[in-house]
XYZ file of C-alpha atoms in Angstrom:
735
model
C 10.933 -7.052 32.639
C 8.661 -6.887 29.586
C 7.742 -10.546 29.778
C 6.867 -10.328 33.454
C 4.616 -7.315 33.028
C 2.881 -7.782 29.674
C 2.660 -11.426 28.648
C 3.344 -14.799 30.242
C 7.015 -15.755 30.293
C 6.660 -19.370 29.207
C 7.835 -20.205 25.707
C 4.457 -21.639 24.734
C 2.613 -18.310 25.015
C 1.167 -17.060 21.741
C 3.033 -14.521 19.679
C 1.110 -11.246 19.991
C -0.449 -9.311 17.161
C -0.180 -5.541 17.450
C -1.665 -2.944 15.108
C -0.964 0.617 14.113
C -2.572 3.367 12.071
C -0.206 5.433 9.933
C 0.132 8.620 11.959
C 2.983 10.747 10.611
C 2.743 14.505 11.226
C 5.755 15.892 9.363
C 6.675 19.363 8.179
C 7.730 20.400 4.672
C 8.604 24.075 4.452
C 5.866 25.903 6.330
C 3.239 23.216 5.799
C 2.455 20.272 8.047
C 1.444 16.970 6.431
C -0.839 15.143 8.820
C -1.818 11.568 7.955
C -4.853 11.959 10.218
C -6.118 15.190 8.683
C -7.769 13.440 5.754
C -11.551 13.167 6.176
C -11.464 9.498 5.226
C -9.212 8.550 8.143
C -11.016 6.669 10.933
C -10.533 7.629 14.557
C -8.802 5.364 17.050
C -11.938 5.054 19.175
C -13.744 3.285 16.331
C -10.684 1.202 15.611
C -10.549 -0.197 19.156
C -13.610 -2.346 18.429
C -11.885 -3.881 15.417
C -8.673 -4.465 17.388
C -10.503 -6.414 20.064
C -12.337 -8.484 17.460
C -9.092 -9.323 15.639
C -7.290 -10.385 18.781
C -4.919 -7.416 18.595
C -3.239 -6.938 21.972
C -1.673 -3.516 21.490
C -2.116 -0.479 19.242
C 0.611 1.999 18.350
C -1.067 5.331 19.119
C 0.260 8.845 18.436
C -0.303 11.600 21.007
C 1.153 14.108 18.576
C 3.255 16.892 20.045
C 2.649 18.948 16.902
C -1.109 18.431 16.806
C -1.794 18.944 20.509
C 0.376 22.053 20.730
C -1.618 23.683 17.945
C -5.054 22.358 18.979
C -4.985 21.595 22.724
C -8.746 21.081 22.713
C -8.166 17.713 21.041
C -6.934 16.277 24.346
C -10.552 15.246 24.909
C -10.418 13.130 21.747
C -7.186 11.523 22.922
C -8.761 10.674 26.280
C -11.777 9.162 24.564
C -9.586 7.085 22.267
C -7.283 5.776 24.983
C -10.097 5.004 27.381
C -11.889 3.167 24.573
C -8.796 1.058 23.955
C -8.426 0.376 27.677
C -12.036 -0.760 27.990
C -11.530 -3.177 25.097
C -8.406 -4.638 26.662
C -6.109 -3.219 23.973
C -2.846 -1.737 25.290
C -1.827 1.591 23.729
C 1.835 2.062 22.795
C 2.041 5.841 22.926
C 4.185 7.722 20.452
C 4.825 11.454 20.786
C 6.607 12.342 17.517
C 6.245 10.270 14.338
C 8.646 11.475 11.608
C 7.977 14.986 12.903
C 10.081 17.970 13.911
C 7.874 19.366 16.665
C 5.641 22.446 16.713
C 6.639 25.644 14.843
C 8.694 26.929 17.797
C 11.335 24.219 17.371
C 12.836 21.717 14.913
C 15.213 18.775 14.821
C 18.299 21.038 14.947
C 17.039 23.236 17.791
C 18.530 23.004 21.290
C 15.010 23.095 22.752
C 13.671 20.091 20.808
C 14.550 17.590 23.549
C 13.331 19.644 26.488
C 10.141 20.557 24.646
C 9.290 16.937 23.925
C 10.073 16.001 27.515
C 7.517 18.577 28.699
C 4.917 17.120 26.334
C 5.749 13.639 27.639
C 5.158 14.791 31.231
C 1.790 16.286 30.292
C 0.801 13.068 28.539
C 1.843 10.627 31.260
C 0.124 12.683 33.954
C -3.108 12.259 32.025
C -2.509 8.563 31.325
C -0.295 7.171 34.109
C -1.576 3.652 33.464
C 0.008 3.385 29.994
C 2.983 1.033 30.122
C 4.578 1.190 26.663
C 6.016 4.326 25.046
C 7.792 5.349 21.833
C 8.622 9.036 22.360
C 10.279 9.360 18.920
C 9.603 6.987 16.028
C 12.574 6.084 13.807
C 15.007 8.840 14.905
C 17.724 7.831 12.451
C 15.354 7.572 9.502
C 13.790 10.930 10.350
C 17.228 12.536 10.654
C 18.191 11.201 7.225
C 15.060 12.505 5.539
C 15.107 15.915 7.269
C 18.783 16.781 7.659
C 20.744 14.623 5.187
C 18.385 14.390 2.193
C 16.556 17.682 2.768
C 13.088 16.264 2.109
C 11.511 17.303 5.415
C 11.965 20.325 7.654
C 14.472 21.835 8.380
C 15.700 20.724 4.908
C 19.428 20.411 5.585
C 21.709 18.288 3.401
C 24.924 17.739 5.309
C 26.287 15.026 7.570
C 26.837 17.158 10.669
C 23.216 18.328 10.594
C 22.173 14.684 10.307
C 24.098 13.714 13.432
C 22.780 16.715 15.387
C 19.208 15.833 14.379
C 19.777 12.248 15.526
C 21.368 13.273 18.829
C 18.537 15.719 19.518
C 15.977 12.953 19.002
C 17.947 10.551 21.196
C 18.152 13.220 23.910
C 14.428 13.851 23.476
C 13.778 10.136 24.000
C 16.008 10.015 27.111
C 14.451 13.092 28.680
C 10.910 12.047 27.762
C 11.374 8.610 29.351
C 12.808 10.295 32.473
C 9.606 12.333 32.805
C 7.401 9.330 32.042
C 9.158 7.144 34.621
C 8.906 9.868 37.238
C 5.158 9.199 37.115
C 5.208 5.513 36.116
C 8.540 3.921 37.124
C 7.654 0.672 35.303
C 7.096 2.327 31.912
C 8.794 0.590 29.003
C 10.626 2.079 26.024
C 9.605 0.480 22.727
C 12.188 2.011 20.405
C 11.429 1.700 16.707
C 13.753 2.074 13.742
C 13.774 0.994 10.104
C 16.238 -1.872 9.904
C 17.680 -3.434 6.790
C 21.076 -4.354 5.409
C 23.074 -2.625 2.669
C 24.732 -4.791 0.012
C 27.163 -3.439 -2.582
C 29.576 -4.214 -5.364
C 33.152 -4.646 -4.126
C 34.036 -1.136 -5.270
C 31.544 0.271 -2.773
C 32.382 -1.970 0.176
C 33.416 1.018 2.290
C 30.054 2.742 1.768
C 28.026 -0.387 2.568
C 30.167 -0.905 5.667
C 29.428 2.652 6.762
C 25.679 2.215 6.168
C 25.570 -1.095 8.018
C 27.236 0.462 11.052
C 25.102 3.605 10.966
C 21.800 1.647 10.909
C 22.268 0.677 14.580
C 22.972 4.186 15.881
C 19.547 4.898 17.413
C 19.718 1.812 19.626
C 23.501 2.079 20.172
C 23.245 5.661 21.413
C 20.328 4.911 23.726
C 22.185 1.895 25.143
C 25.284 3.991 25.905
C 27.390 2.027 23.413
C 28.749 5.017 21.516
C 31.978 5.486 23.448
C 35.670 5.622 22.414
C 35.461 1.963 21.341
C 32.611 2.592 18.888
C 33.510 2.739 15.153
C 31.903 6.175 14.766
C 33.338 7.797 17.903
C 36.290 9.526 16.245
C 34.168 10.652 13.305
C 31.598 12.360 15.552
C 34.204 13.799 17.919
C 35.892 15.384 14.894
C 32.577 17.134 14.199
C 32.626 18.678 17.684
C 30.011 16.309 19.123
C 32.181 14.523 21.697
C 30.711 16.234 24.773
C 27.186 15.304 23.732
C 28.197 11.690 23.182
C 29.724 11.530 26.669
C 26.564 12.871 28.293
C 24.443 10.253 26.529
C 26.883 7.410 27.321
C 26.939 8.420 31.008
C 23.145 8.499 31.247
C 21.831 5.852 28.821
C 18.216 4.879 28.259
C 18.323 1.481 26.539
C 15.268 0.165 24.759
C 13.213 -2.402 26.659
C 11.825 -3.673 23.349
C 13.652 -3.324 20.043
C 11.001 -2.224 17.540
C 12.070 -3.379 14.072
C 10.351 -1.697 11.134
C 11.182 -3.672 8.007
C 9.866 -3.256 4.485
C 10.688 -5.020 1.254
C 12.618 -1.844 0.374
C 14.658 -1.789 3.609
C 17.524 -3.925 2.240
C 19.526 -1.819 -0.238
C 22.064 -2.499 -2.982
C 24.764 -0.032 -4.035
C 26.300 -0.369 -7.498
C 29.132 1.683 -8.987
C 27.919 0.728 -12.508
C 25.561 3.685 -12.765
C 24.986 3.198 -16.496
C 22.810 0.181 -15.674
C 20.242 2.222 -13.762
C 17.886 5.173 -14.309
C 19.460 8.527 -13.476
C 17.003 9.160 -10.639
C 18.328 6.082 -8.792
C 21.891 7.420 -8.743
C 23.627 9.666 -6.223
C 27.061 10.062 -4.719
C 29.174 10.214 -1.598
C 32.213 12.423 -1.188
C 34.303 10.332 -3.538
C 32.194 8.519 -6.107
C 28.848 8.195 -7.825
C 26.683 5.075 -7.447
C 23.181 3.664 -7.805
C 21.094 2.931 -4.702
C 18.256 0.455 -5.358
C 16.204 -2.147 -3.532
C 18.366 -5.217 -2.973
C 15.459 -7.536 -3.685
C 15.247 -6.086 -7.205
C 18.818 -6.930 -8.184
C 20.507 -9.574 -6.016
C 20.523 -13.020 -7.601
C 20.463 -14.577 -4.134
C 17.560 -13.377 -2.015
C 18.808 -10.844 0.586
C 18.501 -11.586 4.305
C 15.276 -9.609 4.599
C 13.161 -9.556 7.742
C 14.613 -12.786 9.110
C 18.117 -11.414 8.821
C 17.176 -8.098 10.437
C 15.567 -9.807 13.431
C 18.423 -12.272 13.796
C 21.032 -9.517 13.730
C 19.115 -7.343 16.218
C 18.812 -10.267 18.645
C 22.514 -11.121 18.322
C 23.539 -7.495 18.875
C 21.260 -6.558 21.779
C 19.718 -9.720 23.250
C 16.549 -7.756 24.033
C 12.895 -8.624 23.307
C 12.024 -7.665 19.727
C 8.738 -6.624 18.139
C 8.131 -6.270 14.420
C 6.578 -2.810 14.806
C 5.912 -2.135 11.124
C 5.157 -4.813 8.576
C 3.490 -3.335 5.501
C 3.600 -3.977 1.786
C 2.273 -1.279 -0.525
C 1.084 -3.755 -3.088
C -1.891 -5.740 -4.279
C -4.099 -7.467 -1.754
C -2.707 -10.971 -2.089
C 0.874 -9.701 -1.839
C 0.020 -7.850 1.387
C -1.418 -11.068 2.755
C 1.610 -13.119 1.697
C 4.002 -10.614 3.272
C 2.102 -10.562 6.574
C 1.834 -14.346 6.687
C 5.555 -14.653 5.917
C 6.464 -12.155 8.644
C 4.355 -14.089 11.128
C 5.963 -17.385 10.089
C 9.454 -15.874 10.399
C 8.670 -14.565 13.886
C 7.356 -17.941 14.989
C 10.335 -19.842 13.607
C 12.792 -17.488 15.332
C 10.903 -17.858 18.613
C 11.224 -21.611 18.272
C 14.993 -21.065 18.065
C 14.972 -19.019 21.258
C 14.908 -15.524 19.763
C 12.627 -13.401 21.958
C 10.175 -12.085 19.340
C 7.159 -10.773 21.253
C 4.881 -9.350 18.559
C 4.209 -8.688 14.894
C 2.380 -5.466 14.003
C -0.243 -5.051 11.295
C 0.917 -1.719 9.883
C -0.593 0.397 8.448
C -3.835 -1.281 9.430
C -6.144 1.302 7.861
C -3.837 2.213 5.002
C -1.752 5.307 4.414
C -1.559 8.270 2.086
C 1.085 10.203 0.189
C 4.045 7.911 0.895
C 4.695 7.686 -2.841
C 6.015 11.247 -2.504
C 7.576 10.494 0.908
C 5.012 12.835 2.437
C 6.459 15.863 0.672
C 3.138 16.728 -0.944
C -0.491 15.660 -1.001
C -0.414 13.422 -4.076
C -3.764 11.825 -3.230
C -2.408 8.288 -3.514
C -3.713 5.802 -0.972
C -2.216 2.455 0.035
C -4.703 0.008 1.474
C -4.111 -1.844 4.744
C -6.063 -4.535 6.546
C -8.947 -2.084 6.327
C -9.875 0.192 3.433
C -10.764 3.607 4.852
C -11.316 5.567 1.632
C -15.073 5.857 2.171
C -14.596 7.213 5.714
C -15.709 3.887 7.179
C -13.529 0.859 7.799
C -14.142 -1.831 5.191
C -12.597 -5.170 6.078
C -10.349 -6.596 3.373
C -9.160 -10.192 3.073
C -6.337 -9.212 5.419
C -8.782 -9.131 8.331
C -9.660 -12.845 8.428
C -5.975 -13.588 7.804
C -4.963 -11.535 10.861
C -7.667 -13.221 12.913
C -6.399 -16.646 11.868
C -2.784 -15.826 12.642
C -3.619 -14.196 15.978
C -5.422 -17.373 17.045
C -2.478 -19.495 15.840
C -4.577 -21.010 13.069
C -3.466 -21.798 9.538
C -4.121 -19.152 6.886
C -6.770 -20.635 4.602
C -7.249 -18.065 1.836
C -6.235 -19.682 -1.481
C -3.963 -16.807 -2.502
C -1.677 -16.985 0.537
C -0.024 -20.298 -0.368
C 1.662 -18.883 -3.478
C 5.052 -17.145 -3.145
C 5.123 -13.357 -2.969
C 6.625 -11.311 -5.782
C 9.861 -11.060 -3.796
C 10.153 -14.867 -4.150
C 9.495 -14.924 -7.902
C 11.550 -13.963 -10.929
C 9.304 -10.971 -11.454
C 11.224 -9.268 -8.644
C 14.172 -8.431 -10.899
C 13.994 -4.864 -12.169
C 17.710 -4.374 -12.904
C 20.628 -6.513 -14.096
C 21.261 -9.151 -11.460
C 24.569 -9.034 -9.601
C 27.212 -11.037 -11.387
C 25.317 -11.278 -14.681
C 26.353 -9.501 -17.873
C 22.808 -9.232 -19.180
C 19.498 -8.442 -17.480
C 17.602 -11.345 -16.011
C 14.614 -12.228 -18.187
C 11.281 -11.549 -16.542
C 9.956 -15.084 -16.880
C 6.192 -15.407 -17.017
C 4.602 -17.667 -14.460
C 2.705 -20.648 -15.760
C -0.595 -21.499 -14.140
C 0.757 -24.004 -11.650
C 3.788 -21.986 -10.549
C 1.445 -19.805 -8.524
C 1.163 -22.668 -6.044
C -1.309 -25.433 -5.454
C -4.845 -25.114 -4.303
C -7.966 -23.991 -6.123
C -7.748 -21.440 -8.954
C -9.772 -18.435 -10.015
C -11.888 -19.439 -13.020
C -12.150 -16.708 -15.659
C -15.037 -17.290 -18.066
C -14.588 -15.477 -21.367
C -11.040 -16.216 -22.415
C -11.314 -14.618 -25.864
C -12.521 -11.225 -24.670
C -10.602 -8.094 -23.730
C -11.372 -8.293 -20.028
C -10.857 -12.031 -19.780
C -7.403 -11.711 -21.306
C -6.528 -8.702 -19.132
C -7.645 -10.465 -15.948
C -5.603 -13.536 -16.880
C -2.504 -11.418 -17.519
C -2.952 -9.707 -14.151
C -3.291 -13.078 -12.432
C -0.045 -14.184 -14.120
C 1.720 -11.082 -12.831
C 0.307 -11.367 -9.315
C 0.993 -15.060 -8.859
C -2.692 -15.958 -8.667
C -3.533 -19.446 -9.892
C -6.198 -19.243 -12.579
C -7.992 -21.088 -15.346
C -8.956 -19.093 -18.448
C -11.851 -20.744 -20.235
C -13.340 -20.387 -23.685
C -16.849 -21.417 -24.679
C -15.540 -24.902 -25.433
C -14.530 -25.250 -21.762
C -17.535 -23.495 -20.285
C -20.705 -22.466 -22.095
C -22.576 -20.157 -19.724
C -25.871 -20.851 -21.493
C -25.581 -24.596 -20.777
C -26.162 -25.711 -17.175
C -24.435 -29.060 -17.777
C -21.353 -27.331 -19.183
C -21.219 -25.073 -16.147
C -21.501 -27.967 -13.700
C -18.821 -29.892 -15.573
C -16.392 -26.939 -15.550
C -16.885 -26.232 -11.843
C -16.376 -29.912 -11.002
C -13.315 -30.181 -13.252
C -11.469 -27.007 -12.230
C -12.770 -26.700 -8.617
C -12.284 -22.903 -8.438
C -12.641 -20.845 -5.262
C -13.832 -17.865 -7.335
C -15.436 -17.352 -10.746
C -15.168 -14.140 -12.764
C -17.736 -13.942 -15.531
C -16.070 -11.914 -18.265
C -18.407 -13.269 -20.952
C -21.172 -11.170 -22.372
C -22.838 -9.644 -25.389
C -21.017 -6.365 -25.937
C -22.442 -4.984 -29.229
C -24.819 -2.347 -27.893
C -26.485 -1.412 -31.192
C -26.808 -5.000 -32.439
C -28.641 -5.890 -29.243
C -31.620 -3.888 -30.472
C -32.152 -6.289 -33.388
C -30.718 -9.492 -31.854
C -32.593 -9.364 -28.591
C -32.747 -13.101 -27.880
C -29.068 -13.675 -28.575
C -28.162 -10.818 -26.250
C -30.515 -12.084 -23.521
C -29.212 -15.654 -23.778
C -25.701 -14.590 -22.791
C -26.256 -11.490 -20.643
C -29.276 -12.715 -18.660
C -29.883 -16.456 -18.951
C -26.238 -17.488 -19.020
C -25.237 -15.077 -16.264
C -28.067 -16.322 -14.030
C -27.148 -19.974 -14.593
C -23.500 -19.346 -13.713
C -24.373 -17.202 -10.674
C -26.765 -19.824 -9.287
C -24.281 -22.655 -9.836
C -21.596 -20.714 -7.974
C -23.953 -19.915 -5.124
C -24.936 -23.594 -4.842
C -21.271 -24.642 -4.720
C -20.256 -21.814 -2.308
C -17.951 -20.299 -4.950
C -17.444 -16.537 -5.003
C -19.016 -15.073 -8.169
C -18.135 -11.823 -9.954
C -19.849 -10.293 -13.000
C -19.287 -7.169 -15.075
C -22.051 -4.650 -15.666
C -22.321 -1.272 -17.359
C -23.107 2.416 -17.012
C -25.853 1.788 -19.597
C -28.175 0.538 -16.845
C -28.918 4.247 -16.200
C -31.033 6.688 -18.204
C -28.704 9.681 -17.900
C -31.151 12.077 -16.242
C -29.096 12.507 -13.080
C -27.062 15.702 -13.058
C -24.270 14.194 -10.937
C -22.273 10.974 -11.127
C -24.247 7.812 -10.515
C -23.355 5.874 -7.355
C -23.994 2.282 -6.383
C -27.426 2.672 -4.793
C -28.941 4.701 -7.646
C -31.818 2.775 -9.224
C -31.244 1.410 -12.748
C -33.448 2.770 -15.548
C -31.982 1.474 -18.827
C -32.895 2.987 -22.179
C -31.918 0.146 -24.522
C -31.907 -3.642 -24.743
C -28.256 -3.981 -23.766
C -28.759 -1.911 -20.607
C -31.933 -3.843 -19.793
C -30.122 -7.177 -19.963
C -27.334 -5.907 -17.741
C -29.841 -4.619 -15.159
C -31.602 -8.002 -15.183
C -28.272 -9.803 -14.764
C -27.509 -7.639 -11.725
C -30.820 -8.587 -10.158
C -30.155 -12.246 -10.943
C -26.929 -12.377 -8.898
C -27.890 -10.851 -5.534
C -25.274 -12.824 -3.604
C -22.362 -12.150 -5.922
C -20.094 -9.215 -6.726
C -21.164 -6.978 -9.622
C -18.704 -4.459 -11.051
C -20.248 -1.618 -13.043
C -17.751 0.026 -15.324
C -17.752 2.144 -18.481
C -15.896 2.939 -21.689
C -12.853 0.865 -20.857
C -9.673 1.457 -22.809
C -6.312 -0.240 -23.059
C -3.290 -0.140 -25.372
C -3.331 -3.957 -25.459
C -6.711 -4.305 -27.194
C -7.425 -3.271 -30.772
C -11.156 -2.770 -30.224
C -11.656 0.219 -27.942
C -12.357 3.909 -28.403
C -8.937 5.225 -27.325
C -7.078 2.919 -29.714
C -9.456 3.896 -32.511
C -8.680 7.577 -31.860
C -4.954 6.925 -31.782
C -4.820 4.796 -34.932
C -7.210 6.980 -36.954
C -5.249 10.154 -36.204
C -1.963 8.413 -36.914
C -3.338 7.501 -40.322
C -4.050 11.181 -40.933
C -7.805 10.693 -41.007
C -10.604 12.691 -39.360
C -12.148 11.166 -36.225
C -15.690 12.084 -35.152
C -16.720 11.905 -31.489
C -19.871 12.881 -29.621
C -19.683 16.189 -27.808
C -22.983 15.811 -25.937
C -22.708 12.337 -24.376
C -20.699 11.991 -21.159
C -18.994 8.900 -19.774
C -16.346 8.011 -17.182
C -13.576 6.243 -19.138
C -11.959 3.310 -17.343
C -8.390 2.151 -17.867
C -8.387 -1.637 -18.040
C -5.243 -2.239 -15.898
C -6.766 -0.122 -13.099
C -10.125 -1.845 -13.444
C -8.584 -5.305 -13.284
C -6.311 -4.483 -10.345
C -9.194 -3.247 -8.216
C -11.536 -5.994 -9.385
C -9.089 -8.687 -8.261
C -8.620 -7.014 -4.867
C -12.398 -7.080 -4.343
C -12.539 -10.723 -5.437
C -9.823 -11.626 -2.946
C -11.735 -9.700 -0.270
C -14.784 -11.807 -1.216
C -16.860 -8.647 -1.482
C -20.450 -8.802 -2.691
C -22.990 -6.313 -3.995
C -22.683 -3.646 -6.663
C -19.458 -1.633 -6.956
C -18.567 1.148 -9.405
C -15.041 1.090 -10.838
C -13.954 3.851 -13.193
C -11.253 6.488 -13.324
C -13.773 8.855 -11.827
C -13.937 11.821 -14.221
C -16.934 12.458 -16.459
C -15.989 13.728 -19.921
C -17.650 13.809 -23.298
C -16.513 11.337 -25.911
C -15.074 14.288 -27.827
C -13.104 15.547 -24.813
C -11.827 12.039 -24.151
C -10.652 11.818 -27.758
C -8.906 15.186 -27.460
C -7.040 14.154 -24.327
C -5.927 10.898 -25.930
C -4.681 12.832 -28.963
C -2.691 15.312 -26.862
C -1.138 12.606 -24.694
C -0.072 10.691 -27.812
C 1.200 13.873 -29.518
C -1.272 13.467 -32.383
C -2.995 16.205 -34.431
C -5.992 17.472 -32.481
C -7.236 19.384 -35.524
C -8.291 16.079 -37.111
C -10.856 15.566 -34.333
C -14.445 16.551 -35.068
C -16.829 17.065 -32.153
C -20.333 16.248 -33.363
C -23.781 15.600 -31.875
C -24.075 11.969 -30.821
C -27.335 11.609 -32.701
C -25.452 12.058 -35.994
C -23.222 9.007 -35.436
C -25.756 6.460 -36.584
C -26.333 4.741 -33.250
C -29.312 2.388 -33.204
C -29.679 2.035 -29.432
C -30.632 4.889 -27.153
C -27.838 5.891 -24.800
C -27.851 8.016 -21.634
C -26.430 11.470 -22.221
C -24.847 11.522 -18.765
C -23.681 8.088 -17.651
C -20.816 9.065 -15.351
C -20.011 6.556 -12.604
C -19.029 7.724 -9.143
C -18.831 5.717 -5.938
C -20.066 5.894 -2.368
C -17.948 2.887 -1.370
C -14.562 4.560 -1.442
C -12.729 2.517 -4.083
C -11.290 5.346 -6.131
C -8.894 4.439 -8.893
C -6.086 6.663 -10.256
C -7.197 9.818 -12.035
C -8.217 9.788 -15.675
C -5.282 12.045 -16.534
C -2.852 9.595 -14.978
C -4.503 6.701 -16.826
C -4.330 8.503 -20.182
C -0.633 9.245 -19.620
C 0.022 5.549 -18.991
C -1.993 4.618 -22.074
C 0.123 6.964 -24.180
C 3.383 5.702 -22.663
C 2.390 2.105 -23.445
C 1.337 2.880 -27.006
C 3.895 2.121 -29.735
C 5.663 5.156 -31.127
C 5.336 6.286 -34.702
C 8.262 5.369 -36.974
C 10.634 8.304 -37.337
C 10.043 8.682 -41.078
C 6.315 8.790 -40.576
C 6.713 11.363 -37.801
C 8.723 13.542 -40.151
C 6.090 13.222 -42.822
């Protein structure tokens, strides 16, 4: 039926691309966590334009029961959104509850949950009778686990019977909702989503993995009327007093028209009875024994079945059309791209074998928030999608041209996509591999193991940033060339041309530069040669060769008179020679990407302020720091991670990257000391003018951003710096 109504039935028709915006509205205690309540979240109406441009055929859209019950006036917004999608030729797939428990008058264990959702479904379909595809309840089994078995979401139960009741209530809600929807639109289709993976285990836990692998199908099995006396779980549920409910569902089934498979790199699990090999937080228990539960990809020596296996198994079990309804990787940009491209390739190869895969969904297309805490609190953490919505506008990332290429059945041409994702590299192992007595070594990738194709050229191989960028490229599987002045002299046009011809990079990151701020005042020409002349030569050569160019700039391009943080469009007004050369370099690369940053620190570099504080205090010496000059310290790993994402996105213009909090040098020193458990009383806060600086510096050089790229907080960065710093020897601590 789906093929006849939605897309052509011949096997040569293109695989569809769908999209979705993360739309959970879940309850924790008395508080609702709404993914769409954040001011930076774009509305669907705006997103419809992007969907049409990308070739997206359908958009998963939430008509939230919780939200519309509490604020019925927002029906007008829903109408505007859906009509906008319709005008653009984008089909909405309407969801009614997404990991939710309904409005405050009900919950997943309430007898009125199903009838209440059915009433909301009737109201919705009467307004939009033309909508063909519906998902009344997203991931019923997953939601039941989180809310009634693990106690993370409302109503916070932690027992198996509550889990089954929560699942049955959601299945009944789906059945009754589809009955109401089909009373208005008899041709309406049920697109039933569920997280689908496979559980692997050591032999000692074979019974638990068998249980999990049977339970994972229960949403679709119940809806299809398969849970009858022949089902493996029938006796178990009847013993819990749920037999009558099972019979009602089996006698009046509502099978899915499309099996919606949500699969993540964390969906396949591994259970291990050897709990001593794992952190305590990864261990739990069933009724009889304790075991670790970790991502299978992080421990299995042989790669688990993954998405291909999930789709294959679903097709074998149900023989129904399948859509990959969630396909997201909370990772760096290139890994998101590799995962999406791999999912698309898997879908196409299965279709070629006769498996009826109808679509792959770009999810979450505009990113998501707070999933690091499983939506139990507002932790402020954002995961980027195809679009970056942190500024309140939708900024296209490198995922966008990739999606466009895949949707048009073209080959992905971004250089980073050809390399294997982390789940295909030895870096994936986080625990002892199955069958091995010792942990698998985390082998470093050499340059060529990141795949063929052009590299990223990093100029400035001996500097802190050059080394950090190279290490990040190693870790992320990005092919790179790290050059020294012998390979590439930025002040020599011939050397530049030779390097670009020899290495043939697709991107150049200029991490060279004069960095001695005070010495610049007396060695003006030397500073200008590197920071201005050399930077301009390299930028122009890259522009001529159509190579993406990135340079690093500084907060010292400002004079410090602004009372607030400086943002990207504030005009430079440098006080010293160093700042002047950086401002000139910015102007000399108008078609490239310029990253302004400040006061960067790292435990892996001996020459930065935070390390100086740490080592001086450890030596028992007094450390002086300016109390009246304010900066926004920047943690190098965060800087590099975001810089590489912007390079991959081929962004241009000026961007500010810092950890976002303006502090004095003295306060920064104090926070480093506390995090490292060092004596704060050895710190001396002094006027900056007493420190013997030659160059003038801005008193307030804090960097903010109007472009939405906000890195982790300074407090979080300092904690990671302290954790990565070597501990004091015990004897010295005692002393």
